[in-house]
């Protein structure tokens, strides 16, 4: 059985940011929807505005990988069903809402250290926007438009 778009989004919100509070989960949902809506660059070309393609794009979300670092990943979207808060945030994001301070961020990550690097990913296509809970968020640079 395949999951609906709503179910996929709710599960990835829980898996990627379930411990980050409501704002942290909304921030991750905003990034995912920004990737769906971006009108240029890699995500536009590869995902073509399709949330399923965004979520399943190879190498983008640890929660979509069954193996991390050569060992089974215990934290995947398949390992734990969503709860009502995750559905509520998925519905919020799917209806067009966004967390204003995330801007047009297309990336986030947890550095597992104090502070956020100025650029991410390593190819320099994103510049630091804001930190929410344990995650750093990055807006696309001009370099991203060429991807």
mmCIF file with all atom_site columns, C-alpha atoms in Angstrom:
data_model
loop_
_atom_site.group_PDB
_atom_site.id
_atom_site.type_symbol
_atom_site.label_atom_id
_atom_site.label_alt_id
_atom_site.label_comp_id
_atom_site.label_asym_id
_atom_site.label_entity_id
_atom_site.label_seq_id
_atom_site.pdbx_PDB_ins_code
_atom_site.Cartn_x
_atom_site.Cartn_y
_atom_site.Cartn_z
_atom_site.occupancy
_atom_site.B_iso_or_equiv
_atom_site.pdbx_formal_charge
_atom_site.auth_seq_id
_atom_site.auth_comp_id
_atom_site.auth_asym_id
_atom_site.auth_atom_id
_atom_site.pdbx_PDB_model_num
ATOM 1   C CA . UNK A 1 1   ? 0.000  0.000  0.000   1.00 0.00 ? 1   UNK A CA 1
ATOM 2   C CA . UNK A 1 2   ? 1.383  3.387  -0.906  1.00 0.00 ? 2   UNK A CA 1
ATOM 3   C CA . UNK A 1 3   ? 0.998  6.381  1.372   1.00 0.00 ? 3   UNK A CA 1
ATOM 4   C CA . UNK A 1 4   ? -0.975 9.460  0.350   1.00 0.00 ? 4   UNK A CA 1
ATOM 5   C CA . UNK A 1 5   ? 0.906  12.750 -0.052  1.00 0.00 ? 5   UNK A CA 1
ATOM 6   C CA . UNK A 1 6   ? -0.526 13.864 3.295   1.00 0.00 ? 6   UNK A CA 1
ATOM 7   C CA . UNK A 1 7   ? 0.634  10.681 5.032   1.00 0.00 ? 7   UNK A CA 1
ATOM 8   C CA . UNK A 1 8   ? 4.124  10.920 3.501   1.00 0.00 ? 8   UNK A CA 1
ATOM 9   C CA . UNK A 1 9   ? 4.484  14.541 4.583   1.00 0.00 ? 9   UNK A CA 1
ATOM 10  C CA . UNK A 1 10  ? 3.196  13.822 8.102   1.00 0.00 ? 10  UNK A CA 1
ATOM 11  C CA . UNK A 1 11  ? 5.604  10.907 8.497   1.00 0.00 ? 11  UNK A CA 1
ATOM 12  C CA . UNK A 1 12  ? 8.637  12.819 7.260   1.00 0.00 ? 12  UNK A CA 1
ATOM 13  C CA . UNK A 1 13  ? 7.753  15.745 9.540   1.00 0.00 ? 13  UNK A CA 1
ATOM 14  C CA . UNK A 1 14  ? 7.671  13.353 12.502  1.00 0.00 ? 14  UNK A CA 1
ATOM 15  C CA . UNK A 1 15  ? 10.847 11.560 11.522  1.00 0.00 ? 15  UNK A CA 1
ATOM 16  C CA . UNK A 1 16  ? 12.934 14.609 10.580  1.00 0.00 ? 16  UNK A CA 1
ATOM 17  C CA . UNK A 1 17  ? 11.753 17.010 13.291  1.00 0.00 ? 17  UNK A CA 1
ATOM 18  C CA . UNK A 1 18  ? 9.469  15.206 15.750  1.00 0.00 ? 18  UNK A CA 1
ATOM 19  C CA . UNK A 1 19  ? 11.598 16.286 18.693  1.00 0.00 ? 19  UNK A CA 1
ATOM 20  C CA . UNK A 1 20  ? 11.916 19.907 17.563  1.00 0.00 ? 20  UNK A CA 1
ATOM 21  C CA . UNK A 1 21  ? 8.567  21.248 18.775  1.00 0.00 ? 21  UNK A CA 1
ATOM 22  C CA . UNK A 1 22  ? 5.806  22.734 16.659  1.00 0.00 ? 22  UNK A CA 1
ATOM 23  C CA . UNK A 1 23  ? 7.975  25.486 15.112  1.00 0.00 ? 23  UNK A CA 1
ATOM 24  C CA . UNK A 1 24  ? 10.724 23.008 14.276  1.00 0.00 ? 24  UNK A CA 1
ATOM 25  C CA . UNK A 1 25  ? 8.242  20.698 12.567  1.00 0.00 ? 25  UNK A CA 1
ATOM 26  C CA . UNK A 1 26  ? 6.629  23.603 10.695  1.00 0.00 ? 26  UNK A CA 1
ATOM 27  C CA . UNK A 1 27  ? 10.089 24.734 9.580   1.00 0.00 ? 27  UNK A CA 1
ATOM 28  C CA . UNK A 1 28  ? 10.861 21.318 8.068   1.00 0.00 ? 28  UNK A CA 1
ATOM 29  C CA . UNK A 1 29  ? 7.427  21.227 6.399   1.00 0.00 ? 29  UNK A CA 1
ATOM 30  C CA . UNK A 1 30  ? 8.115  24.697 4.967   1.00 0.00 ? 30  UNK A CA 1
ATOM 31  C CA . UNK A 1 31  ? 11.404 23.545 3.436   1.00 0.00 ? 31  UNK A CA 1
ATOM 32  C CA . UNK A 1 32  ? 9.736  20.529 1.843   1.00 0.00 ? 32  UNK A CA 1
ATOM 33  C CA . UNK A 1 33  ? 6.985  22.685 0.362   1.00 0.00 ? 33  UNK A CA 1
ATOM 34  C CA . UNK A 1 34  ? 9.559  25.280 -0.768  1.00 0.00 ? 34  UNK A CA 1
ATOM 35  C CA . UNK A 1 35  ? 11.200 22.485 -2.770  1.00 0.00 ? 35  UNK A CA 1
ATOM 36  C CA . UNK A 1 36  ? 7.830  21.611 -4.295  1.00 0.00 ? 36  UNK A CA 1
ATOM 37  C CA . UNK A 1 37  ? 7.188  25.242 -5.289  1.00 0.00 ? 37  UNK A CA 1
ATOM 38  C CA . UNK A 1 38  ? 10.647 26.526 -6.306  1.00 0.00 ? 38  UNK A CA 1
ATOM 39  C CA . UNK A 1 39  ? 10.418 27.725 -9.935  1.00 0.00 ? 39  UNK A CA 1
ATOM 40  C CA . UNK A 1 40  ? 14.067 27.092 -10.901 1.00 0.00 ? 40  UNK A CA 1
ATOM 41  C CA . UNK A 1 41  ? 17.153 24.985 -10.195 1.00 0.00 ? 41  UNK A CA 1
ATOM 42  C CA . UNK A 1 42  ? 17.643 21.320 -9.325  1.00 0.00 ? 42  UNK A CA 1
ATOM 43  C CA . UNK A 1 43  ? 14.437 20.780 -7.353  1.00 0.00 ? 43  UNK A CA 1
ATOM 44  C CA . UNK A 1 44  ? 12.332 22.322 -10.105 1.00 0.00 ? 44  UNK A CA 1
ATOM 45  C CA . UNK A 1 45  ? 14.025 20.210 -12.792 1.00 0.00 ? 45  UNK A CA 1
ATOM 46  C CA . UNK A 1 46  ? 14.103 16.924 -10.875 1.00 0.00 ? 46  UNK A CA 1
ATOM 47  C CA . UNK A 1 47  ? 10.897 17.110 -8.850  1.00 0.00 ? 47  UNK A CA 1
ATOM 48  C CA . UNK A 1 48  ? 8.681  19.146 -11.200 1.00 0.00 ? 48  UNK A CA 1
ATOM 49  C CA . UNK A 1 49  ? 6.448  20.378 -8.374  1.00 0.00 ? 49  UNK A CA 1
ATOM 50  C CA . UNK A 1 50  ? 5.637  16.847 -7.173  1.00 0.00 ? 50  UNK A CA 1
ATOM 51  C CA . UNK A 1 51  ? 5.826  16.389 -3.393  1.00 0.00 ? 51  UNK A CA 1
ATOM 52  C CA . UNK A 1 52  ? 6.413  12.654 -3.787  1.00 0.00 ? 52  UNK A CA 1
ATOM 53  C CA . UNK A 1 53  ? 9.446  13.307 -5.984  1.00 0.00 ? 53  UNK A CA 1
ATOM 54  C CA . UNK A 1 54  ? 10.742 15.816 -3.417  1.00 0.00 ? 54  UNK A CA 1
ATOM 55  C CA . UNK A 1 55  ? 10.397 13.336 -0.553  1.00 0.00 ? 55  UNK A CA 1
ATOM 56  C CA . UNK A 1 56  ? 11.762 10.342 -2.484  1.00 0.00 ? 56  UNK A CA 1
ATOM 57  C CA . UNK A 1 57  ? 14.633 12.213 -4.188  1.00 0.00 ? 57  UNK A CA 1
ATOM 58  C CA . UNK A 1 58  ? 17.705 10.099 -3.484  1.00 0.00 ? 58  UNK A CA 1
ATOM 59  C CA . UNK A 1 59  ? 20.047 11.316 -0.768  1.00 0.00 ? 59  UNK A CA 1
ATOM 60  C CA . UNK A 1 60  ? 17.899 14.184 0.493   1.00 0.00 ? 60  UNK A CA 1
ATOM 61  C CA . UNK A 1 61  ? 16.359 12.986 3.767   1.00 0.00 ? 61  UNK A CA 1
ATOM 62  C CA . UNK A 1 62  ? 17.959 10.570 6.242   1.00 0.00 ? 62  UNK A CA 1
ATOM 63  C CA . UNK A 1 63  ? 14.482 9.343  7.167   1.00 0.00 ? 63  UNK A CA 1
ATOM 64  C CA . UNK A 1 64  ? 14.075 7.964  3.655   1.00 0.00 ? 64  UNK A CA 1
ATOM 65  C CA . UNK A 1 65  ? 17.232 5.837  3.890   1.00 0.00 ? 65  UNK A CA 1
ATOM 66  C CA . UNK A 1 66  ? 16.997 2.294  5.211   1.00 0.00 ? 66  UNK A CA 1
ATOM 67  C CA . UNK A 1 67  ? 20.770 2.225  5.752   1.00 0.00 ? 67  UNK A CA 1
ATOM 68  C CA . UNK A 1 68  ? 22.957 5.002  7.188   1.00 0.00 ? 68  UNK A CA 1
ATOM 69  C CA . UNK A 1 69  ? 26.690 4.621  7.573   1.00 0.00 ? 69  UNK A CA 1
ATOM 70  C CA . UNK A 1 70  ? 26.512 0.966  6.658   1.00 0.00 ? 70  UNK A CA 1
ATOM 71  C CA . UNK A 1 71  ? 24.027 0.027  9.386   1.00 0.00 ? 71  UNK A CA 1
ATOM 72  C CA . UNK A 1 72  ? 20.251 -0.279 9.420   1.00 0.00 ? 72  UNK A CA 1
ATOM 73  C CA . UNK A 1 73  ? 18.553 3.057  10.058  1.00 0.00 ? 73  UNK A CA 1
ATOM 74  C CA . UNK A 1 74  ? 16.068 2.615  12.946  1.00 0.00 ? 74  UNK A CA 1
ATOM 75  C CA . UNK A 1 75  ? 14.534 6.036  12.287  1.00 0.00 ? 75  UNK A CA 1
ATOM 76  C CA . UNK A 1 76  ? 12.631 5.953  8.999   1.00 0.00 ? 76  UNK A CA 1
ATOM 77  C CA . UNK A 1 77  ? 9.193  7.095  7.898   1.00 0.00 ? 77  UNK A CA 1
ATOM 78  C CA . UNK A 1 78  ? 8.136  3.442  7.850   1.00 0.00 ? 78  UNK A CA 1
ATOM 79  C CA . UNK A 1 79  ? 9.189  2.742  11.453  1.00 0.00 ? 79  UNK A CA 1
ATOM 80  C CA . UNK A 1 80  ? 6.724  4.975  13.253  1.00 0.00 ? 80  UNK A CA 1
ATOM 81  C CA . UNK A 1 81  ? 3.232  6.148  12.298  1.00 0.00 ? 81  UNK A CA 1
ATOM 82  C CA . UNK A 1 82  ? 2.303  9.806  12.491  1.00 0.00 ? 82  UNK A CA 1
ATOM 83  C CA . UNK A 1 83  ? 0.301  11.356 15.317  1.00 0.00 ? 83  UNK A CA 1
ATOM 84  C CA . UNK A 1 84  ? -2.371 14.048 15.080  1.00 0.00 ? 84  UNK A CA 1
ATOM 85  C CA . UNK A 1 85  ? 0.120  16.942 15.455  1.00 0.00 ? 85  UNK A CA 1
ATOM 86  C CA . UNK A 1 86  ? 2.038  15.694 12.391  1.00 0.00 ? 86  UNK A CA 1
ATOM 87  C CA . UNK A 1 87  ? -1.156 15.500 10.325  1.00 0.00 ? 87  UNK A CA 1
ATOM 88  C CA . UNK A 1 88  ? -2.140 18.982 11.493  1.00 0.00 ? 88  UNK A CA 1
ATOM 89  C CA . UNK A 1 89  ? 1.221  20.413 10.400  1.00 0.00 ? 89  UNK A CA 1
ATOM 90  C CA . UNK A 1 90  ? 1.085  18.500 7.099   1.00 0.00 ? 90  UNK A CA 1
ATOM 91  C CA . UNK A 1 91  ? -2.391 19.949 6.445   1.00 0.00 ? 91  UNK A CA 1
ATOM 92  C CA . UNK A 1 92  ? -1.112 23.414 7.390   1.00 0.00 ? 92  UNK A CA 1
ATOM 93  C CA . UNK A 1 93  ? 1.772  23.140 4.911   1.00 0.00 ? 93  UNK A CA 1
ATOM 94  C CA . UNK A 1 94  ? -0.255 21.540 2.117   1.00 0.00 ? 94  UNK A CA 1
ATOM 95  C CA . UNK A 1 95  ? -2.790 24.382 2.348   1.00 0.00 ? 95  UNK A CA 1
ATOM 96  C CA . UNK A 1 96  ? -0.074 26.907 1.496   1.00 0.00 ? 96  UNK A CA 1
ATOM 97  C CA . UNK A 1 97  ? 1.104  28.152 4.884   1.00 0.00 ? 97  UNK A CA 1
ATOM 98  C CA . UNK A 1 98  ? 4.774  28.680 5.626   1.00 0.00 ? 98  UNK A CA 1
ATOM 99  C CA . UNK A 1 99  ? 6.855  29.622 8.633   1.00 0.00 ? 99  UNK A CA 1
ATOM 100 C CA . UNK A 1 100 ? 7.783  33.232 7.815   1.00 0.00 ? 100 UNK A CA 1
ATOM 101 C CA . UNK A 1 101 ? 11.334 33.203 9.222   1.00 0.00 ? 101 UNK A CA 1
ATOM 102 C CA . UNK A 1 102 ? 12.306 30.213 7.074   1.00 0.00 ? 102 UNK A CA 1
ATOM 103 C CA . UNK A 1 103 ? 11.988 32.388 3.987   1.00 0.00 ? 103 UNK A CA 1
ATOM 104 C CA . UNK A 1 104 ? 12.642 30.391 0.842   1.00 0.00 ? 104 UNK A CA 1
ATOM 105 C CA . UNK A 1 105 ? 14.992 27.905 2.494   1.00 0.00 ? 105 UNK A CA 1
ATOM 106 C CA . UNK A 1 106 ? 15.545 24.712 0.528   1.00 0.00 ? 106 UNK A CA 1
ATOM 107 C CA . UNK A 1 107 ? 17.856 22.956 2.991   1.00 0.00 ? 107 UNK A CA 1
ATOM 108 C CA . UNK A 1 108 ? 18.203 22.261 6.681   1.00 0.00 ? 108 UNK A CA 1
ATOM 109 C CA . UNK A 1 109 ? 20.428 20.091 8.804   1.00 0.00 ? 109 UNK A CA 1
ATOM 110 C CA . UNK A 1 110 ? 21.404 19.471 12.401  1.00 0.00 ? 110 UNK A CA 1
ATOM 111 C CA . UNK A 1 111 ? 25.121 20.266 12.815  1.00 0.00 ? 111 UNK A CA 1
ATOM 112 C CA . UNK A 1 112 ? 25.265 18.460 16.188  1.00 0.00 ? 112 UNK A CA 1
ATOM 113 C CA . UNK A 1 113 ? 27.462 21.371 17.325  1.00 0.00 ? 113 UNK A CA 1
ATOM 114 C CA . UNK A 1 114 ? 26.918 24.968 18.413  1.00 0.00 ? 114 UNK A CA 1
ATOM 115 C CA . UNK A 1 115 ? 26.373 27.397 15.574  1.00 0.00 ? 115 UNK A CA 1
ATOM 116 C CA . UNK A 1 116 ? 25.590 26.999 11.916  1.00 0.00 ? 116 UNK A CA 1
ATOM 117 C CA . UNK A 1 117 ? 28.048 27.168 9.013   1.00 0.00 ? 117 UNK A CA 1
ATOM 118 C CA . UNK A 1 118 ? 27.431 30.082 6.643   1.00 0.00 ? 118 UNK A CA 1
ATOM 119 C CA . UNK A 1 119 ? 26.969 27.862 3.589   1.00 0.00 ? 119 UNK A CA 1
ATOM 120 C CA . UNK A 1 120 ? 25.244 24.539 3.062   1.00 0.00 ? 120 UNK A CA 1
ATOM 121 C CA . UNK A 1 121 ? 25.176 22.175 1.239   1.00 0.00 ? 121 UNK A CA 1
ATOM 122 C CA . UNK A 1 122 ? 28.921 21.809 0.721   1.00 0.00 ? 122 UNK A CA 1
ATOM 123 C CA . UNK A 1 123 ? 28.651 22.962 -2.909  1.00 0.00 ? 123 UNK A CA 1
ATOM 124 C CA . UNK A 1 124 ? 27.738 26.473 -1.675  1.00 0.00 ? 124 UNK A CA 1
ATOM 125 C CA . UNK A 1 125 ? 24.242 26.637 -3.155  1.00 0.00 ? 125 UNK A CA 1
ATOM 126 C CA . UNK A 1 126 ? 22.672 27.739 0.140   1.00 0.00 ? 126 UNK A CA 1
ATOM 127 C CA . UNK A 1 127 ? 23.409 30.552 2.595   1.00 0.00 ? 127 UNK A CA 1
ATOM 128 C CA . UNK A 1 128 ? 22.415 30.612 6.259   1.00 0.00 ? 128 UNK A CA 1
ATOM 129 C CA . UNK A 1 129 ? 18.942 31.987 6.963   1.00 0.00 ? 129 UNK A CA 1
ATOM 130 C CA . UNK A 1 130 ? 17.998 31.041 10.531  1.00 0.00 ? 130 UNK A CA 1
ATOM 131 C CA . UNK A 1 131 ? 18.439 28.470 13.270  1.00 0.00 ? 131 UNK A CA 1
ATOM 132 C CA . UNK A 1 132 ? 15.352 26.851 14.816  1.00 0.00 ? 132 UNK A CA 1
ATOM 133 C CA . UNK A 1 133 ? 15.808 24.402 17.678  1.00 0.00 ? 133 UNK A CA 1
ATOM 134 C CA . UNK A 1 134 ? 18.661 22.092 16.578  1.00 0.00 ? 134 UNK A CA 1
ATOM 135 C CA . UNK A 1 135 ? 18.416 22.741 12.821  1.00 0.00 ? 135 UNK A CA 1
ATOM 136 C CA . UNK A 1 136 ? 20.086 25.317 10.571  1.00 0.00 ? 136 UNK A CA 1
ATOM 137 C CA . UNK A 1 137 ? 18.108 26.548 7.536   1.00 0.00 ? 137 UNK A CA 1
ATOM 138 C CA . UNK A 1 138 ? 19.533 27.783 4.235   1.00 0.00 ? 138 UNK A CA 1
ATOM 139 C CA . UNK A 1 139 ? 18.158 29.933 1.408   1.00 0.00 ? 139 UNK A CA 1
ATOM 140 C CA . UNK A 1 140 ? 19.266 29.320 -2.183  1.00 0.00 ? 140 UNK A CA 1
ATOM 141 C CA . UNK A 1 141 ? 22.138 31.417 -3.556  1.00 0.00 ? 141 UNK A CA 1
ATOM 142 C CA . UNK A 1 142 ? 22.613 32.541 -7.173  1.00 0.00 ? 142 UNK A CA 1
ATOM 143 C CA . UNK A 1 143 ? 24.720 29.412 -7.614  1.00 0.00 ? 143 UNK A CA 1
ATOM 144 C CA . UNK A 1 144 ? 21.639 27.252 -6.910  1.00 0.00 ? 144 UNK A CA 1
ATOM 145 C CA . UNK A 1 145 ? 19.838 28.758 -9.892  1.00 0.00 ? 145 UNK A CA 1
ATOM 146 C CA . UNK A 1 146 ? 22.528 27.220 -12.134 1.00 0.00 ? 146 UNK A CA 1
ATOM 147 C CA . UNK A 1 147 ? 21.987 23.682 -10.790 1.00 0.00 ? 147 UNK A CA 1
#
